[in-house]
Amino acid sequence: MNKGTYKKIMIAGIIIAVLSIVIGWFGFPALVNMKIGKSVALRKPNDMRNMWAKSPIAIDFRVYMFNVTNPEEAAKGAVPIVAEVGPYFYHEWKEKVNIEDHPEDDTVSFRMKNTFIFNETISAPLTGDEMVTIPHAAMLSMVYTVEREKPGALGLLAKGIKFLFNNPTTPFLTARARDILFDGVPINCTSKDFATSAICTMIRTNPAGLKPDGDDIFLFSFFGMKNGTADTQKLEVKRGVVDPQEVGLVVKVNDKEKLDVWSGDPCNTPSGTDSTIFPPFLKSEDGITAYSTDLCLSIVAKFEKEVVFKGIPGNRYVADFGDMSSDPDKQCYCPAPGKCLKKGLIDITKCAGAPIVASLPHLYLTHDDYRMMVKGLNPDPAKHEINMVFEPMTATPVSARKRLQFNMFTHPVAKIPVMKTMTNALIPIFWVEEGVDLPDEFVNMMEAQLFRTLRVAGVGRWIGVGLGMLMFMGALAMYVMQRQSVTITPSPTKNGKT
């Protein structure tokens, strides 16, 4: 080949290498990012919108109850002793209802509906018929609410309690686990006694958390009214059509940009997503933020480490409740100015409509003072922390464990006979775990549609660069060798011979 041909090969090699770098390291990633951004937007209709509206897989919902083993002693002021009973296993199906788009704001509003189906096989040997003793949450809620808001009415309430709860002799409730959780424990409004009638009139006016069973019986349970029923909180979130980085972000709760639950704007401003979808392209330093309708607040999970789940590279995050007593940003969660709870607790009374305090299970990561109020707890990070693993490009949660415990502060109330000597304690009632691991079929789909393509592109760009450099170097070497070669012409002799 002549020198001009070698030059052309060198130029072609440079072009191939440069194009491979530009396309492989810049063009292709930009194209992938654009496609991911479009795929996560909640357009109507598309696959992501359909899966967001109605989850294609069930959440594993486990409930662990705390059985008080010394109720008689605790009713007389002794330290409560509890024993965990569980898990009771349910399949939780999540669906969004009353969906309404607001294109002018690029938002969509909805209410969440959760349906729980008991799994007898996984729950075995537990059946739900086990008798469990807990603080009588319905009765204590009435007493402590009246004591806080209308203490002068405690005497009237003391008379009504006899009829409402069938003449109770203890501030503790012993009932079947299934009744406490879903089927309901009766509150009796059949009496025509003045005190009972007055209380029942208020119950009929605002039966929040109670399920009517006829005209005069109301059933109290922790999850019965939530099962298959739309949530009372209406959320409005960004669709991500205009900006994929906003997808799922909560902008309004019950048509308001601010809550009226907490004492200050920072805590009353919902932030993060609705917890069912997250913006793509996660950065570890940003963390994960999601709004919880159960708590009326946003939970922030911080990056812990990089992990691999079923072959998928991911970021692992963990969350806790922090310490409102020492963190200025959390002091608007304090029940009252100067009356902040210590590390690990959140008072959700206004959110729950009952004097309930949330924590991590077994009071994990809470102040020692609270754990000393009760015996029988065994906090373990492996079992009791909130953690989640996300594939960072698509922000797909490939594994997650949301764990919450619900507790009640108890104390004596002199005007209520069965509560005169009630123990001063923080008594755990139950804790729940919502868990999910991405099924193999979705892992395989992600592998085929994303990671295989990325691997092929990754290999292809290096092949392109290598091929271009090989062409350039080979042609350059041949060009140099040709320039350095010398043609020797023999000199003639007298006879024309050499």
Short mmCIF file of C-alpha atoms in Angstrom, two decimals:
data_model
loop_
_atom_site.label_atom_id
_atom_site.label_comp_id
_atom_site.label_asym_id
_atom_site.label_seq_id
_atom_site.Cartn_x
_atom_site.Cartn_y
_atom_site.Cartn_z
CA MET A 1 0.00 0.00 0.00
CA ASN A 2 1.17 3.53 -0.64
CA LYS A 3 1.66 6.16 2.03
CA GLY A 4 -1.67 7.85 1.27
CA THR A 5 -3.55 4.66 2.09
CA TYR A 6 -1.83 4.35 5.46
CA LYS A 7 -2.75 7.94 6.28
CA LYS A 8 -6.38 7.25 5.44
CA ILE A 9 -6.38 4.19 7.71
CA MET A 10 -4.87 6.23 10.55
CA ILE A 11 -7.52 8.94 10.16
CA ALA A 12 -10.28 6.30 10.06
CA GLY A 13 -8.89 4.72 13.23
CA ILE A 14 -8.90 8.08 15.03
CA ILE A 15 -12.48 8.74 13.91
CA ILE A 16 -13.66 5.32 15.09
CA ALA A 17 -11.95 5.75 18.48
CA VAL A 18 -13.33 9.28 18.99
CA LEU A 19 -16.85 8.26 17.95
CA SER A 20 -16.69 5.26 20.28
CA ILE A 21 -15.70 7.55 23.16
CA VAL A 22 -18.35 10.18 22.38
CA ILE A 23 -21.15 7.68 21.78
CA GLY A 24 -20.11 5.11 24.40
CA TRP A 25 -19.35 7.45 27.28
CA PHE A 26 -21.69 10.36 26.50
CA GLY A 27 -24.25 9.70 23.77
CA PHE A 28 -25.46 6.25 24.82
CA PRO A 29 -25.72 7.08 28.57
CA ALA A 30 -27.65 10.23 27.67
CA LEU A 31 -30.01 8.15 25.52
CA VAL A 32 -30.46 5.59 28.33
CA ASN A 33 -31.12 8.37 30.86
CA MET A 34 -33.68 9.95 28.55
CA LYS A 35 -35.49 6.62 28.09
CA ILE A 36 -35.44 5.92 31.84
CA GLY A 37 -36.80 9.41 32.52
CA LYS A 38 -39.67 8.85 30.10
CA SER A 39 -40.40 5.36 31.41
CA VAL A 40 -40.80 6.44 35.06
CA ALA A 41 -43.18 9.32 34.31
CA LEU A 42 -46.77 8.65 35.37
CA ARG A 43 -48.26 9.20 31.92
CA LYS A 44 -51.71 7.83 31.24
CA PRO A 45 -51.63 5.14 30.10
CA ASN A 46 -48.21 3.50 30.35
CA ASP A 47 -46.74 0.49 32.16
CA MET A 48 -45.30 2.53 35.03
CA ARG A 49 -48.61 4.31 35.59
CA ASN A 50 -50.47 1.00 35.70
CA MET A 51 -48.02 -0.56 38.19
CA TRP A 52 -48.05 2.61 40.29
CA ALA A 53 -51.84 2.66 40.39
CA LYS A 54 -52.18 -1.01 41.30
CA SER A 55 -49.22 -2.97 42.58
CA PRO A 56 -48.63 -6.17 40.57
CA ILE A 57 -47.17 -7.91 43.62
CA ALA A 58 -48.37 -8.21 47.22
CA ILE A 59 -46.45 -6.78 50.14
CA ASP A 60 -45.55 -9.20 52.94
CA PHE A 61 -47.32 -7.78 56.00
CA ARG A 62 -46.33 -9.26 59.36
CA VAL A 63 -47.84 -8.29 62.71
CA TYR A 64 -46.17 -9.04 66.05
CA MET A 65 -48.21 -8.43 69.20
CA PHE A 66 -46.93 -7.85 72.73
CA ASN A 67 -48.75 -9.96 75.29
CA VAL A 68 -48.62 -8.44 78.79
CA THR A 69 -47.92 -11.40 81.04
CA ASN A 70 -48.47 -9.61 84.39
CA PRO A 71 -51.56 -7.42 83.82
CA GLU A 72 -52.77 -7.61 87.44
CA GLU A 73 -49.42 -6.41 88.78
CA ALA A 74 -49.06 -3.73 86.08
CA ALA A 75 -52.53 -2.44 86.92
CA LYS A 76 -51.22 -1.91 90.46
CA GLY A 77 -48.12 -0.02 89.34
CA ALA A 78 -45.58 -2.78 88.61
CA VAL A 79 -43.27 -2.76 85.61
CA PRO A 80 -45.10 -4.47 82.70
CA ILE A 81 -43.60 -7.69 81.34
CA VAL A 82 -44.29 -8.45 77.69
CA ALA A 83 -43.81 -11.46 75.43
CA GLU A 84 -43.87 -11.18 71.65
CA VAL A 85 -46.56 -13.19 69.83
CA GLY A 86 -46.19 -13.46 66.06
CA PRO A 87 -45.83 -13.06 63.26
CA TYR A 88 -49.35 -13.07 61.91
CA PHE A 89 -48.75 -13.05 58.16
CA TYR A 90 -50.92 -11.20 55.63
CA HIS A 91 -50.65 -10.42 51.94
CA GLU A 92 -51.10 -6.67 51.55
CA TRP A 93 -52.37 -5.50 48.16
CA LYS A 94 -51.93 -1.79 47.45
CA GLU A 95 -54.17 0.10 45.08
CA LYS A 96 -54.71 3.81 44.42
CA VAL A 97 -58.32 4.91 44.02
CA ASN A 98 -60.11 8.16 43.17
CA ILE A 99 -57.24 8.97 40.81
CA GLU A 100 -57.49 12.40 39.19
CA ASP A 101 -54.92 14.05 36.92
CA HIS A 102 -54.05 17.75 37.09
CA PRO A 103 -52.07 18.36 33.85
CA GLU A 104 -51.70 22.08 34.50
CA ASP A 105 -49.53 21.28 37.56
CA ASP A 106 -48.17 17.97 36.22
CA THR A 107 -49.69 16.26 39.28
CA VAL A 108 -52.06 13.41 40.06
CA SER A 109 -54.17 12.95 43.21
CA PHE A 110 -55.42 9.74 44.79
CA ARG A 111 -56.28 7.86 47.96
CA MET A 112 -54.50 4.65 48.91
CA LYS A 113 -56.49 1.49 49.51
CA ASN A 114 -54.83 -1.46 51.24
CA THR A 115 -56.37 -4.92 51.33
CA PHE A 116 -55.07 -7.53 53.79
CA ILE A 117 -55.50 -11.27 53.23
CA PHE A 118 -54.52 -13.63 56.05
CA ASN A 119 -52.15 -16.46 55.11
CA GLU A 120 -52.86 -19.38 57.43
CA THR A 121 -50.00 -21.52 56.08
CA ILE A 122 -47.21 -19.02 56.72
CA SER A 123 -48.73 -17.88 60.03
CA ALA A 124 -48.95 -21.43 61.39
CA PRO A 125 -48.94 -22.55 64.12
CA LEU A 126 -50.61 -19.22 64.95
CA THR A 127 -54.24 -18.98 63.86
CA GLY A 128 -55.41 -15.63 65.21
CA ASP A 129 -57.46 -17.29 67.94
CA GLU A 130 -54.68 -16.85 70.52
CA MET A 131 -55.75 -14.84 73.56
CA VAL A 132 -53.55 -11.77 73.93
CA THR A 133 -53.49 -9.17 76.71
CA ILE A 134 -52.68 -5.55 75.85
CA PRO A 135 -53.50 -2.14 77.34
CA HIS A 136 -57.17 -1.52 76.57
CA ALA A 137 -56.40 0.93 73.80
CA ALA A 138 -60.01 2.01 73.18
CA MET A 139 -60.76 2.68 76.85
CA LEU A 140 -57.41 4.28 77.63
CA SER A 141 -57.67 6.49 74.55
CA MET A 142 -61.02 7.82 75.76
CA VAL A 143 -59.72 8.46 79.25
CA TYR A 144 -56.47 10.14 78.27
CA THR A 145 -58.16 12.26 75.59
CA VAL A 146 -60.79 13.51 78.02
CA GLU A 147 -58.15 14.06 80.70
CA ARG A 148 -56.14 16.19 78.27
CA GLU A 149 -58.97 18.15 76.67
CA LYS A 150 -61.90 18.17 79.15
CA PRO A 151 -60.67 16.96 82.56
CA GLY A 152 -63.93 18.08 84.17
CA ALA A 153 -65.76 15.35 82.26
CA LEU A 154 -63.74 12.48 83.76
CA GLY A 155 -66.42 11.74 86.36
CA LEU A 156 -69.05 11.41 83.64
CA LEU A 157 -66.73 9.17 81.62
CA ALA A 158 -66.13 6.94 84.66
CA LYS A 159 -69.86 6.21 84.82
CA GLY A 160 -70.13 5.57 81.08
CA ILE A 161 -67.17 3.20 80.98
CA LYS A 162 -69.08 0.64 83.06
CA PHE A 163 -71.62 0.19 80.28
CA LEU A 164 -69.40 0.82 77.26
CA PHE A 165 -66.91 -1.90 78.21
CA ASN A 166 -69.15 -4.25 80.19
CA ASN A 167 -68.07 -3.21 83.68
CA PRO A 168 -64.29 -3.62 83.27
CA THR A 169 -62.20 -4.59 86.28
CA THR A 170 -58.80 -3.89 84.68
CA PRO A 171 -57.26 -1.32 82.31
CA PHE A 172 -56.03 -4.23 80.19
CA LEU A 173 -57.89 -6.04 77.44
CA THR A 174 -57.67 -9.79 76.87
CA ALA A 175 -59.11 -10.89 73.53
CA ARG A 176 -58.36 -12.95 70.45
CA ALA A 177 -55.55 -11.58 68.33
CA ARG A 178 -57.78 -11.54 65.24
CA ASP A 179 -60.36 -9.41 67.07
CA ILE A 180 -57.79 -6.88 68.25
CA LEU A 181 -56.22 -6.63 64.80
CA PHE A 182 -59.12 -6.88 62.33
CA ASP A 183 -62.46 -8.32 63.47
CA GLY A 184 -63.09 -5.89 66.31
CA VAL A 185 -63.73 -5.72 70.05
CA PRO A 186 -67.22 -4.42 70.92
CA ILE A 187 -68.03 -1.07 72.48
CA ASN A 188 -71.57 -1.29 73.85
CA CYS A 189 -73.87 1.70 73.31
CA THR A 190 -77.15 -0.04 74.19
CA SER A 191 -77.44 1.54 77.65
CA LYS A 192 -79.75 4.53 78.06
CA ASP A 193 -77.69 5.81 80.99
CA PHE A 194 -77.06 9.56 80.61
CA ALA A 195 -73.26 9.28 80.67
CA THR A 196 -73.22 6.41 78.18
CA SER A 197 -75.70 8.16 75.88
CA ALA A 198 -73.57 11.31 75.91
CA ILE A 199 -70.40 9.40 75.03
CA CYS A 200 -72.12 7.34 72.37
CA THR A 201 -73.58 10.46 70.78
CA MET A 202 -70.00 11.71 70.29
CA ILE A 203 -68.96 8.30 68.94
CA ARG A 204 -71.80 8.33 66.42
CA THR A 205 -70.85 11.86 65.35
CA ASN A 206 -67.21 10.91 64.81
CA PRO A 207 -66.76 7.11 64.66
CA ALA A 208 -63.13 7.36 63.45
CA GLY A 209 -61.46 3.94 63.70
CA LEU A 210 -64.70 2.24 64.79
CA LYS A 211 -66.88 -0.01 62.68
CA PRO A 212 -70.64 0.07 63.36
CA ASP A 213 -72.21 -3.33 64.04
CA GLY A 214 -75.88 -2.46 64.05
CA ASP A 215 -77.14 0.75 65.68
CA ASP A 216 -75.69 0.37 69.17
CA ILE A 217 -72.49 -1.67 68.87
CA PHE A 218 -69.19 -0.35 67.57
CA LEU A 219 -66.23 -2.59 66.87
CA PHE A 220 -62.73 -1.37 67.73
CA SER A 221 -59.65 -2.85 65.99
CA PHE A 222 -56.33 -1.57 64.75
CA PHE A 223 -56.72 -2.50 61.07
CA GLY A 224 -60.35 -3.46 60.50
CA MET A 225 -61.44 -0.04 59.24
CA LYS A 226 -58.39 0.19 56.97
CA ASN A 227 -58.91 -3.16 55.28
CA GLY A 228 -60.20 -2.66 51.75
CA THR A 229 -61.09 0.96 52.50
CA ALA A 230 -59.66 4.10 50.93
CA ASP A 231 -57.34 6.08 53.21
CA THR A 232 -58.70 9.23 54.80
CA GLN A 233 -55.67 11.14 53.53
CA LYS A 234 -55.75 12.29 49.93
CA LEU A 235 -52.32 12.76 48.37
CA GLU A 236 -51.35 14.83 45.35
CA VAL A 237 -47.99 14.00 43.78
CA LYS A 238 -45.93 15.03 40.78
CA ARG A 239 -46.35 12.90 37.65
CA GLY A 240 -42.79 13.51 36.41
CA VAL A 241 -43.89 14.15 32.81
CA VAL A 242 -42.27 17.61 32.77
CA ASP A 243 -39.36 16.69 35.06
CA PRO A 244 -38.65 12.99 35.79
CA GLN A 245 -36.68 14.02 38.89
CA GLU A 246 -39.96 15.12 40.47
CA VAL A 247 -41.94 11.92 39.92
CA GLY A 248 -43.90 10.84 42.99
CA LEU A 249 -43.05 13.91 45.10
CA VAL A 250 -45.88 14.83 47.46
CA VAL A 251 -47.07 18.41 46.97
CA LYS A 252 -50.42 18.36 48.80
CA VAL A 253 -52.18 16.38 51.53
CA ASN A 254 -55.97 16.71 51.58
CA ASP A 255 -55.66 19.54 49.03
CA LYS A 256 -53.35 21.54 51.31
CA GLU A 257 -49.65 22.26 50.96
CA LYS A 258 -49.27 22.30 54.75
CA LEU A 259 -50.46 19.88 57.43
CA ASP A 260 -52.03 21.08 60.66
CA VAL A 261 -50.69 18.21 62.78
CA TRP A 262 -47.42 19.54 64.13
CA SER A 263 -46.34 22.75 65.86
CA GLY A 264 -44.23 24.26 63.07
CA ASP A 265 -43.94 24.58 59.29
CA PRO A 266 -40.83 22.44 58.83
CA CYS A 267 -42.67 19.43 60.25
CA ASN A 268 -45.97 20.36 58.61
CA THR A 269 -44.44 20.52 55.14
CA PRO A 270 -44.69 17.10 53.47
CA SER A 271 -41.57 16.10 51.57
CA GLY A 272 -40.38 13.12 49.59
CA THR A 273 -42.50 10.75 47.55
CA ASP A 274 -45.64 8.75 48.27
CA SER A 275 -43.32 5.78 49.08
CA THR A 276 -44.46 3.74 46.05
CA ILE A 277 -42.30 5.43 43.40
CA PHE A 278 -39.04 7.38 43.50
CA PRO A 279 -37.16 9.70 41.10
CA PRO A 280 -34.44 7.96 39.05
CA PHE A 281 -30.67 8.45 39.13
CA LEU A 282 -30.20 8.22 42.88
CA LYS A 283 -27.13 9.74 44.47
CA SER A 284 -26.01 8.25 47.74
CA GLU A 285 -25.50 11.65 49.36
CA ASP A 286 -29.15 12.62 48.74
CA GLY A 287 -30.76 9.84 50.77
CA ILE A 288 -34.35 8.65 50.33
CA THR A 289 -37.37 10.59 51.65
CA ALA A 290 -40.95 9.29 51.75
CA TYR A 291 -44.17 10.62 53.30
CA SER A 292 -46.04 8.23 55.60
CA THR A 293 -49.81 8.62 55.94
CA ASP A 294 -49.69 6.40 59.05
CA LEU A 295 -47.44 8.90 60.83
CA CYS A 296 -48.33 12.17 59.05
CA LEU A 297 -44.65 12.89 58.51
CA SER A 298 -41.77 12.25 56.15
CA ILE A 299 -39.13 9.64 56.94
CA VAL A 300 -35.58 10.11 55.67
CA ALA A 301 -33.42 7.06 54.96
CA LYS A 302 -29.68 7.62 54.74
CA PHE A 303 -27.24 5.81 52.47
CA GLU A 304 -25.36 3.04 54.27
CA LYS A 305 -23.41 1.07 51.66
CA GLU A 306 -23.40 -0.46 48.20
CA VAL A 307 -24.73 -4.02 47.94
CA VAL A 308 -25.71 -6.60 45.33
CA PHE A 309 -29.23 -8.09 45.36
CA LYS A 310 -29.89 -11.09 43.11
CA GLY A 311 -27.08 -9.89 40.86
CA ILE A 312 -28.37 -6.30 40.72
CA PRO A 313 -26.04 -3.59 42.08
CA GLY A 314 -27.85 -1.43 44.60
CA ASN A 315 -27.62 1.20 47.32
CA ARG A 316 -28.70 0.22 50.84
CA TYR A 317 -30.41 2.83 53.03
CA VAL A 318 -31.48 2.80 56.69
CA ALA A 319 -33.83 5.08 58.64
CA ASP A 320 -34.75 5.95 62.21
CA PHE A 321 -36.75 8.63 64.06
CA GLY A 322 -33.80 10.66 65.30
CA ASP A 323 -33.96 12.71 68.50
CA MET A 324 -36.40 15.61 68.73
CA SER A 325 -35.00 16.58 72.12
CA SER A 326 -31.59 17.48 70.66
CA ASP A 327 -32.19 18.09 66.93
CA PRO A 328 -33.48 21.66 66.30
CA ASP A 329 -34.99 20.57 62.96
CA LYS A 330 -37.17 17.99 64.72
CA GLN A 331 -38.40 20.02 67.70
CA CYS A 332 -41.60 20.96 65.90
CA TYR A 333 -42.53 17.28 66.46
CA CYS A 334 -42.51 17.82 70.24
CA PRO A 335 -45.96 17.26 71.83
CA ALA A 336 -45.66 20.66 73.53
CA PRO A 337 -42.97 23.35 73.83
CA GLY A 338 -40.31 22.17 76.25
CA LYS A 339 -41.83 18.68 76.43
CA CYS A 340 -39.89 16.82 73.79
CA LEU A 341 -39.70 13.06 73.80
CA LYS A 342 -36.24 11.57 73.95
CA LYS A 343 -34.43 9.70 71.20
CA GLY A 344 -36.37 7.27 69.05
CA LEU A 345 -40.01 8.23 69.71
CA ILE A 346 -42.63 10.21 67.77
CA ASP A 347 -45.95 11.15 69.38
CA ILE A 348 -48.57 10.66 66.62
CA THR A 349 -51.63 11.41 68.76
CA LYS A 350 -53.03 14.08 66.41
CA CYS A 351 -52.37 11.93 63.36
CA ALA A 352 -53.79 8.68 64.78
CA GLY A 353 -56.65 10.27 66.73
CA ALA A 354 -55.49 8.35 69.81
CA PRO A 355 -52.58 8.75 72.28
CA ILE A 356 -50.19 6.54 70.34
CA VAL A 357 -46.40 6.82 70.20
CA ALA A 358 -44.42 5.35 67.30
CA SER A 359 -40.95 3.82 67.50
CA LEU A 360 -38.85 1.16 65.90
CA PRO A 361 -39.67 -2.42 67.00
CA HIS A 362 -38.58 -3.46 70.49
CA LEU A 363 -37.67 0.21 71.06
CA TYR A 364 -34.57 -0.26 68.91
CA LEU A 365 -32.49 2.95 68.82
CA THR A 366 -34.61 4.61 71.52
CA HIS A 367 -33.40 6.17 74.76
CA ASP A 368 -32.57 3.71 77.55
CA ASP A 369 -35.11 5.41 79.84
CA TYR A 370 -37.97 4.04 77.73
CA ARG A 371 -36.61 0.51 77.49
CA MET A 372 -36.33 0.40 81.29
CA MET A 373 -40.09 1.02 81.60
CA VAL A 374 -40.90 -2.48 80.37
CA LYS A 375 -39.35 -5.93 80.50
CA GLY A 376 -39.20 -8.50 77.71
CA LEU A 377 -37.83 -6.45 74.79
CA ASN A 378 -34.86 -7.61 72.71
CA PRO A 379 -33.88 -4.99 70.12
CA ASP A 380 -31.93 -6.41 67.18
CA PRO A 381 -30.90 -4.33 64.12
CA ALA A 382 -31.20 -7.34 61.81
CA LYS A 383 -34.84 -7.80 62.78
CA HIS A 384 -35.98 -4.31 63.75
CA GLU A 385 -34.37 -1.62 61.60
CA ILE A 386 -35.97 0.13 58.61
CA ASN A 387 -33.91 -0.67 55.53
CA MET A 388 -34.25 -0.65 51.76
CA VAL A 389 -32.14 -1.41 48.70
CA PHE A 390 -32.58 0.59 45.48
CA GLU A 391 -31.21 0.06 42.01
CA PRO A 392 -29.87 3.62 41.64
CA MET A 393 -30.42 4.26 37.90
CA THR A 394 -34.15 3.49 37.87
CA ALA A 395 -34.70 3.97 41.63
CA THR A 396 -36.43 0.59 41.71
CA PRO A 397 -36.78 -0.72 45.29
CA VAL A 398 -35.48 -4.27 44.91
CA SER A 399 -35.73 -5.07 48.64
CA ALA A 400 -37.33 -3.16 51.51
CA ARG A 401 -38.33 -3.62 55.15
CA LYS A 402 -40.50 -0.92 56.73
CA ARG A 403 -40.88 -1.63 60.44
CA LEU A 404 -42.92 0.37 62.94
CA GLN A 405 -44.00 -0.19 66.52
CA PHE A 406 -47.01 1.39 68.19
CA ASN A 407 -46.89 2.08 71.92
CA MET A 408 -48.92 3.86 74.59
CA PHE A 409 -47.80 5.89 77.58
CA THR A 410 -49.87 4.89 80.61
CA HIS A 411 -50.32 6.56 83.99
CA PRO A 412 -52.81 6.50 86.88
CA VAL A 413 -56.06 8.48 86.63
CA ALA A 414 -57.64 8.94 90.06
CA LYS A 415 -61.20 9.55 88.82
CA ILE A 416 -61.33 6.30 86.82
CA PRO A 417 -61.63 3.39 89.31
CA VAL A 418 -59.88 0.75 87.15
CA MET A 419 -57.01 3.16 86.47
CA LYS A 420 -56.29 4.55 89.94
CA THR A 421 -53.06 2.59 90.29
CA MET A 422 -52.17 2.08 86.62
CA THR A 423 -48.44 1.76 85.96
CA ASN A 424 -46.39 4.69 84.69
CA ALA A 425 -44.83 3.16 81.59
CA LEU A 426 -44.43 3.16 77.85
CA ILE A 427 -46.13 -0.11 76.92
CA PRO A 428 -45.61 -1.60 73.44
CA ILE A 429 -48.81 -2.90 71.84
CA PHE A 430 -47.72 -4.33 68.48
CA TRP A 431 -45.27 -3.84 65.65
CA VAL A 432 -45.58 -4.40 61.93
CA GLU A 433 -43.24 -5.17 59.06
CA GLU A 434 -44.05 -4.37 55.46
CA GLY A 435 -41.52 -6.28 53.39
CA VAL A 436 -40.91 -6.91 49.72
CA ASP A 437 -38.20 -8.51 47.61
CA LEU A 438 -38.39 -7.99 43.87
CA PRO A 439 -39.57 -11.30 42.35
CA ASP A 440 -37.26 -13.17 40.00
CA GLU A 441 -39.42 -12.39 36.97
CA PHE A 442 -38.94 -8.64 37.51
CA VAL A 443 -35.24 -9.12 38.24
CA ASN A 444 -34.89 -11.03 34.95
CA MET A 445 -36.82 -8.32 33.13
CA MET A 446 -34.53 -5.62 34.54
CA GLU A 447 -31.50 -7.75 33.67
CA ALA A 448 -32.67 -8.22 30.07
CA GLN A 449 -33.88 -4.69 29.40
CA LEU A 450 -31.29 -2.62 31.24
CA PHE A 451 -28.18 -4.35 32.50
CA ARG A 452 -27.62 -6.60 29.48
CA THR A 453 -27.92 -3.56 27.22
CA LEU A 454 -25.52 -1.61 29.42
CA ARG A 455 -23.02 -4.47 29.42
CA VAL A 456 -23.19 -4.82 25.62
CA ALA A 457 -22.74 -1.06 25.26
CA GLY A 458 -19.88 -1.12 27.76
CA VAL A 459 -18.06 -3.86 25.86
CA GLY A 460 -18.91 -2.27 22.51
CA ARG A 461 -17.40 1.10 23.36
CA TRP A 462 -14.13 -0.52 24.41
CA ILE A 463 -14.11 -2.66 21.27
CA GLY A 464 -14.65 0.50 19.20
CA VAL A 465 -11.87 2.36 20.96
CA GLY A 466 -9.56 -0.67 20.70
CA LEU A 467 -10.32 -1.21 17.03
CA GLY A 468 -9.75 2.45 16.24
CA MET A 469 -6.48 2.55 18.14
CA LEU A 470 -5.35 -0.73 16.55
CA MET A 471 -6.06 0.65 13.07
CA PHE A 472 -4.22 3.86 13.88
CA MET A 473 -1.19 2.22 15.46
CA GLY A 474 -0.93 -0.49 12.80
CA ALA A 475 -1.14 1.96 9.93
CA LEU A 476 1.28 4.30 11.68
CA ALA A 477 3.79 1.49 12.18
CA MET A 478 3.57 0.44 8.54
CA TYR A 479 3.86 4.06 7.41
CA VAL A 480 7.01 4.59 9.48
CA MET A 481 8.53 1.31 8.33
CA GLN A 482 7.90 2.25 4.72
CA ARG A 483 9.54 5.64 5.14
CA GLN A 484 12.61 4.09 6.74
CA SER A 485 13.06 1.36 4.09
CA VAL A 486 15.95 1.95 1.57
CA THR A 487 16.00 0.54 -1.99
CA ILE A 488 19.56 -0.50 -3.02
CA THR A 489 20.36 -0.26 -6.79
CA PRO A 490 23.45 -2.28 -7.95
CA SER A 491 26.29 -0.23 -9.67
CA PRO A 492 27.33 -1.32 -13.26
CA THR A 493 30.88 -2.76 -14.07
CA LYS A 494 32.96 -2.47 -17.21
CA ASN A 495 31.43 -5.53 -18.80
CA GLY A 496 27.96 -4.60 -17.67
CA LYS A 497 28.24 -7.08 -14.87
CA THR A 498 28.15 -6.52 -11.26
#
